[in-house]
């Protein structure tokens, strides 16, 4: 046979391999094919092709493997069990950039499913190889490596620590400064995943100088980048006061408030999350946020959005109000209470209602002025209803009761307390009656109103154990009124009057 | 003796008396002893008692004085103490007043300053309003920007489409697809087609490369792998240039058909200066309507007109006496040579006319139309 015919055989084989690998890669993009492919044993066929001499076939087979592993964790486990990872890790260091991208893609697809798989990736030395590829020139390679690192670090603190120990953080911070937007996004998301587990990790991220670069990207027009940036900043600032202060020192206020009007929903949610994490630490930080008008912006945001994304905003208002009564008054003055009342009535999910109820408790518990502002929004009957409703979750009931108690202990606005007299259970009723007994002895108009609105009647109908605190309060209320009135309103008065008729002997008794 | 007898008679009585007296005495001795004892004891008791009461009285006096002394001393002390306490109470009350005022002031100013808080709340309300307005403005602005960008992109897309589908333009004979004869006006696309220039046809990159001898990999997955996210495909490998210092054909063509762009210096004609002067003179002659000449000195109207010398002027023209040559001439000294030509004579040779005569032909600029009288004498030009 001539040389050319011999070579032709080889060419045919190469073409066949190329075609196979490309078709498999294309088929793997569609989820319905993957089951069939798996049953046909594609893993064992793709594995030797990873070692093929032709680089295109190597790259395409790595890509196909990545797509398969991406789909579900059984396949990812099969990739791990098939000892493919060490080969990939080795070639990450050696091959050209297309192969590196594909290999990083496979590592990412494997690591994203569970911590054990991510640990497997780490165990075969994937971290060092990925960190080395972070130093490449090609932005696509950097992006793939950063993505893989982010997915590894996402699962738990132990893995994040491993990623940090491999020296990834300074390189990720360098990646953030690159001009390509996609690379910035992925690097920001990876930093966010690293910093979220513990304060030490967040401190490592901050020490690499991430905050300055992240804060420069706040006003970038790309929405997905902004999502990741705000998420990263909030993960950093949530751990401790120092970290939150460092984030604030990067002069994010008031430019952050502009992003509260971004068309993208998740950007807005992440901004409110960041504000919540900042305000929850100390009164000074909350004061800073309030002074820049952050509270008003968040209240407007609550008015515009629906559903679960309201939660961070509500919690932020609660945290701000919790620190001091000045700040609670600032929330009231910024028209927060009507907005929260709207949220309470509109939302159906229990955890959001619980957060709103908690926020109300924090606002109203400081002084009678605050309690009056909360009561004026007709919130107290709603809180009572939530407490009494058997459908509410336990958490919601506990929070409603706590909020109700703390507001009632300061509430002196009697018209708002009256509806509660009729419906409240005894443990709440005790507080209501106590408030009445505190206010009524001093205010004559209130006494008159109390009688005419039927409150006194209701109080007489309350059955309390003799010697209990409730009875004492009822007595002190009764002492504010003349005896005839108290007797008039006591239950069964008409019967006693009728009995007197029976006993009465008329004076001119002409006995027959 | 009588007395003796009496006494002897009495002796018996006396004896009896004595005896009875003794008997009585003896009988009463006990009683009398007791009585005497009683009297004596009473007396003695009384004596002692008197002495005791005397002593008591004295002792009482001493004690009284001493006690009075001590009590007065104590009283003085007590009074001092009470006075002191009274003073201290007063001071306490006054200091409470002072402290009350101070504490009220301090708390109201530094701990819970109602007016500062009210000002803060008012300022906060204003700031909130401001922020709300700014945010609304900003979101409006952004929305408009985004709409603008979207519109621009639409325009761009439509323009590209129009460029590529330029063949759909309607001709005189046949109306195009977008120019329906049944509609009153042509479609928007038709107008766009009319506006845009057609895109010159470009060969597809594949054909071009294969023409140049490069085989592109026929696999399409390599395109998906080889391309990084958002990166452009690599440029084609350049063809071999012909050897030699030749310019590109396009360049040459452009140079050849370049229009003439002469510089300003080249543009101006060579007689430009004279033409300009002529133009100026014509303009001057045309526009001058005032015959009186401009006299630069303010008192010119008071200056008398220069009166010519009688010797040199006549009613029409000055007489050629004495204004031509005033220098002494000695032709003998010249020894047959020509006399030196003087500048003044050259001046005199120019042909002078008045300013009121007809326009002159091209003449020397050094004419002086200001002195009409002088011109008349040199009517002939040599």
Tab-separated table of C-alpha atoms in Angstrom, chain B:
chain	number	residue	atom	x	y	z
B	1	UNK	CA	-36.351	77.279	215.810
B	2	UNK	CA	-39.706	77.343	214.587
B	3	UNK	CA	-38.372	76.560	211.331
B	4	UNK	CA	-36.606	73.588	212.725
B	5	UNK	CA	-39.612	72.403	214.457
B	6	UNK	CA	-41.457	72.894	211.321
B	7	UNK	CA	-38.916	71.129	209.551
B	8	UNK	CA	-38.860	68.287	211.996
B	9	UNK	CA	-42.488	67.998	211.649
B	10	UNK	CA	-42.023	68.018	208.060
B	11	UNK	CA	-39.319	65.376	208.189
B	12	UNK	CA	-41.693	62.653	208.312
B	13	UNK	CA	-43.628	64.227	205.672
B	14	UNK	CA	-40.598	64.891	203.943
B	15	UNK	CA	-39.495	61.392	204.350
B	16	UNK	CA	-42.768	60.203	203.245
B	17	UNK	CA	-42.808	62.600	200.479
B	18	UNK	CA	-39.365	61.649	199.668
B	19	UNK	CA	-40.311	58.163	199.818
B	20	UNK	CA	-43.428	58.583	197.815
B	21	UNK	CA	-41.642	60.826	195.482
B	22	UNK	CA	-39.066	58.140	195.060
B	23	UNK	CA	-41.713	55.618	194.661
B	24	UNK	CA	-43.486	57.719	192.182
B	25	UNK	CA	-40.272	58.459	190.595
B	26	UNK	CA	-39.452	54.847	190.587
B	27	UNK	CA	-42.749	54.029	189.208
B	28	UNK	CA	-42.501	56.674	186.641
B	29	UNK	CA	-38.885	56.187	185.973
B	30	UNK	CA	-39.482	53.795	183.214
B	31	UNK	CA	-42.075	55.922	181.736
B	32	UNK	CA	-40.191	59.016	182.238
B	33	UNK	CA	-37.062	57.408	180.966
B	34	UNK	CA	-38.798	56.340	177.916
B	35	UNK	CA	-40.345	59.713	177.548
B	36	UNK	CA	-37.007	61.343	178.008
B	37	UNK	CA	-35.535	58.974	175.537
B	38	UNK	CA	-38.277	59.795	173.149
B	39	UNK	CA	-37.783	63.444	173.559
B	40	UNK	CA	-34.103	63.122	173.199
B	41	UNK	CA	-34.368	60.903	170.204
B	42	UNK	CA	-36.758	63.245	168.529
B	43	UNK	CA	-34.537	66.129	169.305
B	44	UNK	CA	-31.486	64.380	168.100
B	45	UNK	CA	-33.307	63.242	165.024
B	46	UNK	CA	-34.493	66.745	164.460
B	47	UNK	CA	-31.027	68.039	164.884
B	48	UNK	CA	-29.613	65.605	162.405
B	49	UNK	CA	-32.425	66.208	160.079
B	50	UNK	CA	-31.979	69.881	160.315
B	51	UNK	CA	-28.326	69.384	159.620
B	52	UNK	CA	-29.081	67.082	156.734
B	53	UNK	CA	-31.602	69.418	155.275
B	54	UNK	CA	-29.157	72.171	155.618
B	55	UNK	CA	-26.644	70.063	153.868
B	56	UNK	CA	-29.203	69.105	151.234
B	57	UNK	CA	-30.072	72.660	150.678
B	58	UNK	CA	-26.478	73.596	150.245
B	59	UNK	CA	-25.839	70.647	148.040
B	60	UNK	CA	-28.904	71.557	146.008
B	61	UNK	CA	-27.616	75.063	145.604
B	62	UNK	CA	-24.296	73.793	144.374
B	63	UNK	CA	-25.887	71.277	142.068
B	64	UNK	CA	-28.325	73.822	140.841
B	65	UNK	CA	-25.605	76.214	139.923
B	66	UNK	CA	-23.533	73.520	138.339
B	67	UNK	CA	-26.353	72.093	136.407
B	68	UNK	CA	-27.429	75.464	135.226
B	69	UNK	CA	-23.916	76.099	134.042
B	70	UNK	CA	-23.707	72.824	132.199
B	71	UNK	CA	-27.146	73.166	130.714
B	72	UNK	CA	-26.471	76.613	129.444
B	73	UNK	CA	-23.288	75.398	127.865
B	74	UNK	CA	-25.122	72.530	126.227
B	75	UNK	CA	-27.881	74.804	125.193
B	76	UNK	CA	-25.415	77.113	123.514
B	77	UNK	CA	-23.947	74.167	121.706
B	78	UNK	CA	-27.344	72.905	120.721
B	79	UNK	CA	-28.304	76.289	119.498
B	80	UNK	CA	-25.152	76.399	117.439
B	81	UNK	CA	-25.864	72.962	116.075
B	82	UNK	CA	-29.461	73.794	115.257
B	83	UNK	CA	-28.390	76.988	113.615
B	84	UNK	CA	-25.832	75.118	111.637
B	85	UNK	CA	-28.390	72.574	110.541
B	86	UNK	CA	-30.789	75.336	109.635
B	87	UNK	CA	-28.139	76.967	107.528
B	88	UNK	CA	-27.203	73.706	105.881
B	89	UNK	CA	-30.823	73.001	105.090
B	90	UNK	CA	-31.095	76.378	103.554
B	91	UNK	CA	-27.967	75.808	101.551
B	92	UNK	CA	-29.178	72.425	100.504
B	93	UNK	CA	-32.444	73.860	99.355
B	94	UNK	CA	-30.700	76.601	97.459
B	95	UNK	CA	-28.190	74.262	95.957
B	96	UNK	CA	-30.998	71.966	94.943
B	97	UNK	CA	-32.507	74.903	93.149
B	98	UNK	CA	-29.230	75.643	91.422
B	99	UNK	CA	-28.644	72.025	90.514
B	100	UNK	CA	-32.166	71.697	89.286
B	101	UNK	CA	-31.722	74.611	86.952
B	102	UNK	CA	-28.343	73.425	85.803
B	103	UNK	CA	-29.448	69.866	85.263
B	104	UNK	CA	-32.528	70.993	83.409
B	105	UNK	CA	-30.430	73.215	81.188
B	106	UNK	CA	-27.777	70.582	80.616
B	107	UNK	CA	-30.208	67.814	79.817
B	108	UNK	CA	-32.261	70.030	77.623
B	109	UNK	CA	-29.242	71.238	75.757
B	110	UNK	CA	-26.953	68.239	75.553
B	111	UNK	CA	-28.788	65.077	76.431
B	112	UNK	CA	-32.217	65.526	74.897
B	113	UNK	CA	-32.470	68.844	73.126
B	114	UNK	CA	-36.060	69.051	71.979
B	115	UNK	CA	-35.474	71.941	69.606
B	116	UNK	CA	-32.347	70.407	68.131
B	117	UNK	CA	-34.253	67.217	67.613
B	118	UNK	CA	-37.115	69.066	66.037
B	119	UNK	CA	-34.749	70.879	63.738
B	120	UNK	CA	-33.093	67.586	62.897
B	121	UNK	CA	-36.429	65.976	62.068
B	122	UNK	CA	-37.411	68.923	59.916
B	123	UNK	CA	-34.050	68.821	58.183
B	124	UNK	CA	-34.461	65.098	57.718
B	125	UNK	CA	-37.874	65.600	56.135
B	126	UNK	CA	-36.422	68.160	53.746
B	127	UNK	CA	-33.525	65.893	52.925
B	128	UNK	CA	-35.887	62.998	52.305
B	129	UNK	CA	-37.936	65.126	49.951
B	130	UNK	CA	-34.799	66.167	48.156
B	131	UNK	CA	-33.566	62.622	47.837
B	132	UNK	CA	-36.955	61.446	46.617
B	133	UNK	CA	-37.045	64.125	43.984
B	134	UNK	CA	-33.484	63.414	42.916
B	135	UNK	CA	-34.171	59.736	42.630
B	136	UNK	CA	-37.306	60.326	40.614
B	137	UNK	CA	-35.423	62.676	38.311
B	138	UNK	CA	-32.591	60.268	37.957
B	139	UNK	CA	-34.768	57.314	37.190
B	140	UNK	CA	-36.632	59.425	34.618
B	141	UNK	CA	-33.361	60.427	33.066
B	142	UNK	CA	-32.165	56.839	32.983
B	143	UNK	CA	-35.398	55.678	31.502
B	144	UNK	CA	-35.144	58.272	28.779
B	145	UNK	CA	-31.550	57.282	28.158
B	146	UNK	CA	-32.497	53.680	27.848
B	147	UNK	CA	-35.352	54.516	25.522
B	148	UNK	CA	-33.002	56.628	23.487
B	149	UNK	CA	-30.477	53.830	23.265
B	150	UNK	CA	-33.166	51.359	22.311
B	151	UNK	CA	-34.456	53.716	19.654
B	152	UNK	CA	-30.986	54.288	18.291
B	153	UNK	CA	-30.412	50.602	18.110
B	154	UNK	CA	-33.685	50.170	16.263
B	155	UNK	CA	-32.688	52.879	13.855
B	156	UNK	CA	-29.323	51.300	13.359
B	157	UNK	CA	-30.875	47.947	12.704
B	158	UNK	CA	-33.341	49.373	10.233
B	159	UNK	CA	-30.619	51.317	8.464
B	160	UNK	CA	-28.495	48.217	8.110
B	161	UNK	CA	-31.503	46.358	6.827
B	162	UNK	CA	-32.251	49.117	4.348
B	163	UNK	CA	-28.683	49.109	3.206
B	164	UNK	CA	-28.712	45.426	2.552
B	165	UNK	CA	-32.121	45.367	0.934
B	166	UNK	CA	-31.517	48.312	-1.241
B	167	UNK	CA	-32.565	46.394	-4.301
B	168	UNK	CA	-36.156	46.639	-3.056
B	169	UNK	CA	-36.175	50.325	-3.919
B	170	UNK	CA	-38.929	51.246	-6.348
B	171	UNK	CA	-37.954	52.397	-9.812
B	172	UNK	CA	-39.764	54.661	-12.249
B	173	UNK	CA	-41.170	51.702	-14.129
B	174	UNK	CA	-41.990	49.400	-11.340
B	175	UNK	CA	-42.984	50.337	-7.806
B	176	UNK	CA	-41.143	48.449	-5.103
B	177	UNK	CA	-42.598	46.191	-2.431
B	178	UNK	CA	-42.868	48.984	0.076
B	179	UNK	CA	-44.386	51.438	-2.352
B	180	UNK	CA	-47.812	50.061	-2.958
B	181	UNK	CA	-49.730	52.015	-5.658
B	182	UNK	CA	-52.945	51.464	-3.729
B	183	UNK	CA	-51.766	53.318	-0.709
B	184	UNK	CA	-51.714	57.099	-0.608
B	185	UNK	CA	-48.133	57.249	0.641
B	186	UNK	CA	-45.147	55.015	0.377
B	187	UNK	CA	-44.197	52.968	3.420
B	188	UNK	CA	-41.677	54.115	5.939
B	189	UNK	CA	-39.245	51.464	4.731
B	190	UNK	CA	-39.446	52.848	1.219
B	191	UNK	CA	-38.476	56.285	2.427
B	192	UNK	CA	-35.637	54.780	4.384
B	193	UNK	CA	-34.467	52.896	1.302
B	194	UNK	CA	-34.468	56.132	-0.612
B	195	UNK	CA	-32.409	57.807	2.055
B	196	UNK	CA	-29.686	55.255	2.625
B	197	UNK	CA	-26.798	54.408	0.426
B	198	UNK	CA	-26.512	50.805	-0.687
B	199	UNK	CA	-23.960	48.621	0.979
B	200	UNK	CA	-21.315	47.381	-1.471
B	201	UNK	CA	-21.398	43.622	-1.740
B	202	UNK	CA	-18.719	41.941	0.362
B	203	UNK	CA	-17.482	38.457	-0.302
B	204	UNK	CA	-18.110	36.037	2.533
B	205	UNK	CA	-15.055	35.596	4.723
B	206	UNK	CA	-14.887	31.908	4.008
B	207	UNK	CA	-14.555	32.259	0.288
B	208	UNK	CA	-12.047	34.997	0.591
B	209	UNK	CA	-9.806	33.008	2.849
B	210	UNK	CA	-9.947	29.910	0.720
B	211	UNK	CA	-9.153	31.993	-2.312
B	212	UNK	CA	-6.035	33.175	-0.625
B	213	UNK	CA	-4.948	29.647	0.056
B	214	UNK	CA	-5.821	29.287	3.729
B	215	UNK	CA	-7.846	26.348	4.732
B	216	UNK	CA	-10.103	27.241	7.603
B	217	UNK	CA	-10.980	24.333	9.893
B	218	UNK	CA	-14.279	22.995	8.665
B	219	UNK	CA	-15.449	22.065	12.140
B	220	UNK	CA	-17.873	24.479	13.682
B	221	UNK	CA	-17.152	23.451	17.225
B	222	UNK	CA	-13.729	24.905	16.965
B	223	UNK	CA	-15.427	28.167	16.283
B	224	UNK	CA	-17.364	27.709	19.477
B	225	UNK	CA	-14.270	26.758	21.415
B	226	UNK	CA	-11.812	28.999	19.715
B	227	UNK	CA	-13.827	32.069	20.345
B	228	UNK	CA	-13.481	33.592	23.754
B	229	UNK	CA	-16.520	35.263	25.162
B	230	UNK	CA	-17.269	38.228	22.947
B	231	UNK	CA	-13.864	38.258	21.173
B	232	UNK	CA	-13.583	38.891	17.425
B	233	UNK	CA	-12.409	36.136	15.040
B	234	UNK	CA	-8.758	36.314	14.135
B	235	UNK	CA	-7.923	38.438	11.038
B	236	UNK	CA	-7.029	36.650	7.768
B	237	UNK	CA	-3.383	36.024	6.996
B	238	UNK	CA	-2.213	38.731	4.543
B	239	UNK	CA	-1.368	37.937	0.890
B	240	UNK	CA	2.097	38.308	-0.580
B	241	UNK	CA	2.736	41.797	-1.921
B	242	UNK	CA	4.398	42.282	-5.311
B	243	UNK	CA	8.031	43.145	-4.979
B	244	UNK	CA	9.036	46.732	-5.722
B	245	UNK	CA	8.306	50.248	-4.579
B	246	UNK	CA	4.777	50.258	-5.947
B	247	UNK	CA	1.921	51.998	-4.404
B	248	UNK	CA	-1.499	50.510	-4.046
B	249	UNK	CA	-3.717	50.798	-7.061
B	250	UNK	CA	-6.349	52.603	-5.152
B	251	UNK	CA	-3.864	55.181	-3.996
B	252	UNK	CA	-2.659	55.854	-7.462
B	253	UNK	CA	-6.151	56.186	-8.803
B	254	UNK	CA	-7.010	58.626	-6.051
B	255	UNK	CA	-3.935	60.689	-6.721
B	256	UNK	CA	-4.590	60.796	-10.399
B	257	UNK	CA	-8.088	61.991	-10.127
B	258	UNK	CA	-7.433	64.434	-7.402
B	259	UNK	CA	-8.884	67.847	-8.056
B	260	UNK	CA	-6.661	70.893	-8.214
B	261	UNK	CA	-6.406	72.675	-4.899
B	262	UNK	CA	-4.077	75.634	-5.517
B	263	UNK	CA	-2.697	77.481	-2.568
B	264	UNK	CA	-3.683	81.070	-1.933
B	265	UNK	CA	-0.424	82.392	-3.285
B	266	UNK	CA	-0.899	80.510	-6.536
B	267	UNK	CA	-4.482	81.580	-6.772
B	268	UNK	CA	-3.771	85.273	-6.788
B	269	UNK	CA	-3.003	86.781	-10.217
B	270	UNK	CA	0.260	88.662	-10.769
B	271	UNK	CA	-1.421	91.963	-11.427
B	272	UNK	CA	-3.546	91.593	-8.419
B	273	UNK	CA	-2.033	94.592	-6.707
B	274	UNK	CA	-2.654	96.949	-9.579
B	275	UNK	CA	-6.137	95.696	-10.057
B	276	UNK	CA	-6.845	96.285	-6.457
B	277	UNK	CA	-5.490	99.796	-6.630
B	278	UNK	CA	-7.576	100.558	-9.684
B	279	UNK	CA	-10.588	99.273	-8.039
B	280	UNK	CA	-9.905	101.415	-5.048
B	281	UNK	CA	-9.415	104.530	-7.151
B	282	UNK	CA	-12.601	103.946	-9.106
B	283	UNK	CA	-14.461	103.490	-5.925
B	284	UNK	CA	-13.024	106.674	-4.541
B	285	UNK	CA	-13.938	108.659	-7.614
B	286	UNK	CA	-17.402	107.179	-7.661
B	287	UNK	CA	-18.206	107.658	-4.066
B	288	UNK	CA	-16.685	111.029	-3.374
B	289	UNK	CA	-19.534	113.475	-3.431
B	290	UNK	CA	-18.088	116.159	-1.285
B	291	UNK	CA	-15.758	118.452	-3.137
B	292	UNK	CA	-14.262	120.283	-0.245
B	293	UNK	CA	-11.135	118.597	0.781
B	294	UNK	CA	-10.605	117.287	4.243
B	295	UNK	CA	-8.523	119.673	6.225
B	296	UNK	CA	-6.837	117.822	9.020
B	297	UNK	CA	-6.340	120.784	11.281
B	298	UNK	CA	-9.300	122.014	13.266
B	299	UNK	CA	-8.647	125.637	12.658
B	300	UNK	CA	-8.466	124.993	8.979
B	301	UNK	CA	-11.633	126.913	8.303
B	302	UNK	CA	-10.012	129.878	9.846
B	303	UNK	CA	-6.868	129.474	7.860
B	304	UNK	CA	-6.736	131.781	5.006
B	305	UNK	CA	-6.351	130.189	1.755
B	306	UNK	CA	-2.764	130.039	0.809
B	307	UNK	CA	-2.078	133.019	-1.364
B	308	UNK	CA	0.326	132.485	-4.029
B	309	UNK	CA	2.994	134.883	-4.662
B	310	UNK	CA	2.163	137.408	-7.308
B	311	UNK	CA	5.398	136.687	-9.006
B	312	UNK	CA	4.686	133.078	-9.482
B	313	UNK	CA	0.953	132.971	-10.130
B	314	UNK	CA	-1.359	134.260	-12.742
B	315	UNK	CA	-5.140	133.986	-12.934
B	316	UNK	CA	-4.849	130.599	-14.651
B	317	UNK	CA	-1.555	129.203	-13.779
B	318	UNK	CA	1.616	130.140	-12.035
B	319	UNK	CA	4.209	131.841	-14.138
B	320	UNK	CA	7.284	129.772	-14.570
B	321	UNK	CA	9.474	132.237	-12.814
B	322	UNK	CA	11.886	131.303	-10.303
B	323	UNK	CA	10.390	128.056	-9.070
B	324	UNK	CA	12.260	125.801	-11.285
B	325	UNK	CA	15.857	126.439	-10.661
B	326	UNK	CA	17.132	128.584	-7.842
B	327	UNK	CA	20.552	127.280	-7.712
B	328	UNK	CA	23.456	129.020	-9.282
B	329	UNK	CA	24.610	127.287	-12.322
B	330	UNK	CA	28.083	127.503	-13.746
B	331	UNK	CA	28.131	125.542	-16.908
B	332	UNK	CA	31.782	126.516	-17.537
B	333	UNK	CA	32.914	124.558	-14.555
B	334	UNK	CA	31.310	121.425	-15.905
B	335	UNK	CA	33.888	121.329	-18.711
B	336	UNK	CA	31.495	119.948	-21.210
B	337	UNK	CA	30.071	117.235	-18.997
B	338	UNK	CA	26.388	116.820	-18.279
B	339	UNK	CA	25.055	118.524	-15.197
B	340	UNK	CA	24.073	116.322	-12.272
B	341	UNK	CA	20.430	115.292	-12.313
B	342	UNK	CA	18.787	116.389	-9.118
B	343	UNK	CA	15.895	114.811	-7.340
B	344	UNK	CA	13.957	118.044	-7.251
B	345	UNK	CA	14.018	118.285	-10.975
B	346	UNK	CA	12.725	114.745	-11.241
B	347	UNK	CA	9.912	115.697	-8.997
B	348	UNK	CA	9.147	118.690	-11.071
B	349	UNK	CA	9.065	116.590	-14.170
B	350	UNK	CA	5.989	114.615	-13.085
B	351	UNK	CA	2.789	115.320	-14.683
B	352	UNK	CA	0.566	116.962	-12.189
B	353	UNK	CA	-3.048	117.554	-12.539
B	354	UNK	CA	-5.867	118.635	-10.356
B	355	UNK	CA	-8.049	116.232	-8.588
B	356	UNK	CA	-11.083	117.398	-10.534
B	357	UNK	CA	-9.988	116.302	-13.907
B	358	UNK	CA	-10.952	113.113	-15.646
B	359	UNK	CA	-9.541	109.863	-14.435
B	360	UNK	CA	-5.999	109.294	-15.344
B	361	UNK	CA	-4.457	106.347	-17.046
B	362	UNK	CA	-1.972	104.215	-15.153
B	363	UNK	CA	0.303	106.592	-13.506
B	364	UNK	CA	2.859	106.899	-10.884
B	365	UNK	CA	1.443	106.839	-7.427
B	366	UNK	CA	3.623	109.732	-6.319
B	367	UNK	CA	1.324	112.296	-7.766
B	368	UNK	CA	0.103	114.858	-5.381
B	369	UNK	CA	-3.446	115.923	-6.162
B	370	UNK	CA	-3.483	117.994	-2.977
B	371	UNK	CA	-1.871	121.057	-4.459
B	372	UNK	CA	-3.784	121.865	-7.503
B	373	UNK	CA	-2.038	125.169	-8.188
B	374	UNK	CA	1.327	123.547	-8.447
B	375	UNK	CA	0.141	120.989	-10.883
B	376	UNK	CA	-1.003	123.468	-13.449
B	377	UNK	CA	2.518	124.637	-14.086
B	378	UNK	CA	3.706	121.286	-15.290
B	379	UNK	CA	1.258	120.309	-17.825
B	380	UNK	CA	3.678	118.609	-20.119
B	381	UNK	CA	5.209	115.329	-19.225
B	382	UNK	CA	8.673	114.712	-20.518
